CSV table of C-alpha atoms in Angstrom, one decimal:
chain,number,residue,atom,x,y,z
D,1,UNK,CA,-59.1,-128.2,38.0
D,2,UNK,CA,-58.4,-126.7,41.3
D,3,UNK,CA,-57.3,-123.6,39.0
D,4,UNK,CA,-53.6,-124.6,39.4
D,5,UNK,CA,-50.9,-125.2,37.1
D,6,UNK,CA,-48.1,-125.5,38.8
D,7,UNK,CA,-48.6,-127.2,42.7
D,8,UNK,CA,-46.5,-127.3,45.6
D,9,UNK,CA,-45.4,-130.2,47.6
D,10,UNK,CA,-44.5,-129.3,51.3
D,11,UNK,CA,-44.3,-133.0,52.3
D,12,UNK,CA,-43.4,-136.2,51.2
D,13,UNK,CA,-46.2,-137.9,49.0
D,14,UNK,CA,-46.0,-141.3,47.2
D,15,UNK,CA,-46.6,-141.2,43.5
D,16,UNK,CA,-46.9,-143.9,41.4
D,17,UNK,CA,-45.9,-143.4,37.7
D,18,UNK,CA,-45.7,-146.2,34.9
D,19,UNK,CA,-43.7,-146.2,32.2
D,20,UNK,CA,-43.6,-148.1,28.6
D,21,UNK,CA,-41.1,-148.4,26.1
D,22,UNK,CA,-41.4,-146.6,22.8
D,23,UNK,CA,-39.3,-147.1,19.9
D,24,UNK,CA,-36.0,-147.8,22.6
D,25,UNK,CA,-37.0,-144.8,24.6
D,26,UNK,CA,-39.1,-144.7,28.1
D,27,UNK,CA,-42.5,-142.5,27.8
D,28,UNK,CA,-44.6,-142.0,30.8
D,29,UNK,CA,-47.7,-143.9,30.6
D,30,UNK,CA,-49.6,-143.2,33.8
D,31,UNK,CA,-49.4,-140.9,36.5
D,32,UNK,CA,-51.4,-140.6,40.0
D,33,UNK,CA,-49.7,-137.6,40.9
D,34,UNK,CA,-51.8,-134.0,42.5
D,35,UNK,CA,-53.2,-132.5,38.9
D,36,UNK,CA,-54.1,-136.5,37.9
D,37,UNK,CA,-55.8,-137.1,41.1
D,38,UNK,CA,-58.2,-133.6,40.6
D,39,UNK,CA,-58.3,-134.0,36.5
D,40,UNK,CA,-60.2,-137.4,37.5
D,41,UNK,CA,-62.2,-135.7,40.0
D,42,UNK,CA,-63.3,-132.8,38.1
D,43,UNK,CA,-64.8,-135.9,35.5
D,44,UNK,CA,-66.3,-138.3,37.6
D,45,UNK,CA,-68.4,-135.3,40.0
D,46,UNK,CA,-69.9,-134.8,36.5
D,47,UNK,CA,-70.9,-138.3,35.9
D,48,UNK,CA,-74.4,-139.8,35.8
D,49,UNK,CA,-76.1,-143.0,35.0
D,50,UNK,CA,-73.9,-145.6,33.7
D,51,UNK,CA,-70.1,-144.8,33.0
D,52,UNK,CA,-67.9,-146.4,30.3
D,53,UNK,CA,-64.1,-145.1,30.7
D,54,UNK,CA,-61.7,-146.0,28.4
D,55,UNK,CA,-58.3,-146.7,29.7
D,56,UNK,CA,-58.2,-148.6,33.3
D,57,UNK,CA,-54.8,-146.2,33.7
D,58,UNK,CA,-54.0,-146.3,37.5
D,59,UNK,CA,-57.7,-146.5,38.2
D,60,UNK,CA,-57.8,-143.0,39.3
D,61,UNK,CA,-61.5,-142.0,38.0
D,62,UNK,CA,-62.9,-145.3,39.1
D,63,UNK,CA,-62.1,-144.4,42.8
D,64,UNK,CA,-64.0,-141.1,42.2
D,65,UNK,CA,-66.8,-142.0,40.1
D,66,UNK,CA,-67.7,-144.5,43.3
D,67,UNK,CA,-68.2,-141.7,45.7
D,68,UNK,CA,-70.3,-139.6,43.5
D,69,UNK,CA,-74.0,-141.1,44.0
D,70,UNK,CA,-75.1,-139.6,40.6
D,71,UNK,CA,-73.1,-143.3,39.4
D,72,UNK,CA,-74.9,-146.3,38.6
D,73,UNK,CA,-72.7,-148.1,36.9
D,74,UNK,CA,-68.8,-148.5,35.9
D,75,UNK,CA,-67.8,-150.3,33.3
D,76,UNK,CA,-64.0,-149.7,32.5
D,77,UNK,CA,-62.3,-150.9,29.1
D,78,UNK,CA,-58.4,-152.0,28.8
D,79,UNK,CA,-56.9,-153.6,26.3
D,80,UNK,CA,-53.3,-154.5,28.2
D,81,UNK,CA,-53.6,-157.5,30.6
D,82,UNK,CA,-50.6,-156.2,32.2
D,83,UNK,CA,-52.4,-153.4,33.5
D,84,UNK,CA,-55.6,-155.0,34.2
D,85,UNK,CA,-53.2,-157.6,36.4
D,86,UNK,CA,-50.9,-154.8,38.0
D,87,UNK,CA,-54.4,-152.5,38.7
D,88,UNK,CA,-57.7,-154.0,38.9
D,89,UNK,CA,-57.3,-155.6,42.7
D,90,UNK,CA,-57.1,-152.2,43.6
D,91,UNK,CA,-60.5,-150.9,42.3
D,92,UNK,CA,-63.5,-150.0,44.2
D,93,UNK,CA,-65.7,-153.3,43.7
D,94,UNK,CA,-68.4,-151.5,41.7
D,95,UNK,CA,-65.9,-150.5,39.4
D,96,UNK,CA,-65.9,-153.3,36.2
D,97,UNK,CA,-63.0,-153.9,34.3
D,98,UNK,CA,-63.5,-155.4,30.5
D,99,UNK,CA,-59.9,-156.3,28.3
D,100,UNK,CA,-61.0,-155.1,24.8
D,101,UNK,CA,-60.5,-152.3,22.4
D,102,UNK,CA,-62.7,-149.5,23.2
D,103,UNK,CA,-64.1,-148.9,19.6
D,104,UNK,CA,-64.4,-152.9,19.2
D,105,UNK,CA,-67.0,-152.1,22.6
D,106,UNK,CA,-68.4,-148.5,21.3
D,107,UNK,CA,-69.7,-149.8,18.0
D,108,UNK,CA,-71.4,-153.2,20.3
D,109,UNK,CA,-73.8,-150.6,22.7
D,110,UNK,CA,-76.6,-148.5,21.3
D,111,UNK,CA,-78.2,-145.3,21.7
D,112,UNK,CA,-79.3,-145.8,26.1
D,113,UNK,CA,-76.4,-148.4,27.2
D,114,UNK,CA,-74.2,-145.5,28.6
D,115,UNK,CA,-74.5,-142.0,29.9
D,116,UNK,CA,-71.4,-140.8,29.9
D,117,UNK,CA,-67.8,-141.4,28.7
D,118,UNK,CA,-64.3,-140.7,29.8
D,119,UNK,CA,-61.8,-140.9,27.0
D,120,UNK,CA,-57.8,-141.3,28.8
D,121,UNK,CA,-56.5,-143.7,26.3
D,122,UNK,CA,-53.8,-141.1,24.7
D,123,UNK,CA,-49.9,-140.3,25.6
D,124,UNK,CA,-48.3,-136.7,24.5
D,125,UNK,CA,-45.6,-136.3,26.0
D,126,UNK,CA,-45.5,-131.9,25.1
D,127,UNK,CA,-47.7,-129.4,22.4
D,128,UNK,CA,-46.8,-131.3,19.6
D,129,UNK,CA,-47.3,-134.7,20.2
D,130,UNK,CA,-50.9,-133.4,21.4
D,131,UNK,CA,-51.2,-131.1,18.1
D,132,UNK,CA,-50.1,-134.7,15.7
D,133,UNK,CA,-53.0,-136.6,18.2
D,134,UNK,CA,-56.0,-133.6,17.5
D,135,UNK,CA,-57.4,-135.8,14.4
D,136,UNK,CA,-57.4,-139.1,16.5
D,137,UNK,CA,-59.2,-137.6,19.1
D,138,UNK,CA,-62.2,-135.7,16.9
D,139,UNK,CA,-62.0,-138.9,15.2
D,140,UNK,CA,-62.7,-140.9,18.7
D,141,UNK,CA,-65.1,-138.4,20.0
D,142,UNK,CA,-67.4,-138.3,17.1
D,143,UNK,CA,-67.2,-142.5,16.7
D,144,UNK,CA,-68.1,-142.0,20.2
D,145,UNK,CA,-71.3,-139.6,19.8
D,146,UNK,CA,-72.5,-141.7,16.4
D,147,UNK,CA,-72.9,-144.8,18.1
D,148,UNK,CA,-74.4,-143.7,21.5
D,149,UNK,CA,-75.5,-140.1,20.7
D,150,UNK,CA,-75.1,-137.0,22.4
D,151,UNK,CA,-74.2,-137.4,25.7
D,152,UNK,CA,-70.9,-136.1,27.3
D,153,UNK,CA,-67.4,-137.2,27.0
D,154,UNK,CA,-64.7,-136.4,29.2
D,155,UNK,CA,-61.6,-136.7,26.8
D,156,UNK,CA,-58.3,-136.1,29.1
D,157,UNK,CA,-56.0,-134.1,28.0
D,158,UNK,CA,-57.5,-132.5,25.2
D,159,UNK,CA,-59.7,-129.6,27.2
D,160,UNK,CA,-60.4,-127.8,24.0
D,161,UNK,CA,-62.1,-130.9,22.3
D,162,UNK,CA,-63.4,-132.8,25.8
D,163,UNK,CA,-67.8,-132.2,26.9
D,164,UNK,CA,-66.4,-132.1,30.2
D,165,UNK,CA,-63.6,-129.1,30.4
D,166,UNK,CA,-62.6,-126.6,33.3
D,167,UNK,CA,-62.8,-123.0,31.8
D,168,UNK,CA,-59.0,-122.4,29.9
D,169,UNK,CA,-58.2,-118.7,29.9
D,170,UNK,CA,-55.4,-117.5,27.4
D,171,UNK,CA,-53.0,-116.9,30.6
D,172,UNK,CA,-53.9,-120.3,31.4
D,173,UNK,CA,-52.8,-121.8,28.0
D,174,UNK,CA,-49.8,-120.0,28.1
D,175,UNK,CA,-49.1,-121.0,31.5
D,176,UNK,CA,-49.6,-124.8,30.5
D,177,UNK,CA,-47.5,-124.6,27.2
D,178,UNK,CA,-44.9,-123.0,29.5
D,179,UNK,CA,-44.8,-126.1,31.9
D,180,UNK,CA,-45.0,-128.3,29.0
D,181,UNK,CA,-42.2,-126.9,27.5
D,182,UNK,CA,-40.0,-126.9,30.3
D,183,UNK,CA,-40.7,-130.3,32.0
D,184,UNK,CA,-41.5,-132.6,29.0
């Protein structure tokens, strides 16, 4: 993942940040800054066959998936009609979007229907949020594997659980923790 935790912007760049209000506070929901682009590129380059994505987000992974010749189909599952309306006009035509709950869709699929999954449906602001979500993330991965078989599942934001992740050294983990504690 470009082996960088911090990056320096040397010229003005456009970054889109979508927020959602939860319990009276605004929370970052989606962002298309360089590290997120790089992460989605990483997952997309490792994809093959029919790809199912959970969480449309800003469509970052979908732009990278269409560039991968090993990908034969892309289906994004998104619950929010607002997100679909906002993002789908900007998606590559090969990326199809279905308004549904991801886990309902998984229950309706069979082994062989999907070859690769990208899960990006959790929002975590800092390490404590991530710790609280671990059980849910493990359970989600187990559901996908039980229904679809032992296919690669890329889980954004949870590299130690993801089947598709970059190498994280103890030094990198310390840097990530410092960044998280400083900025979130």
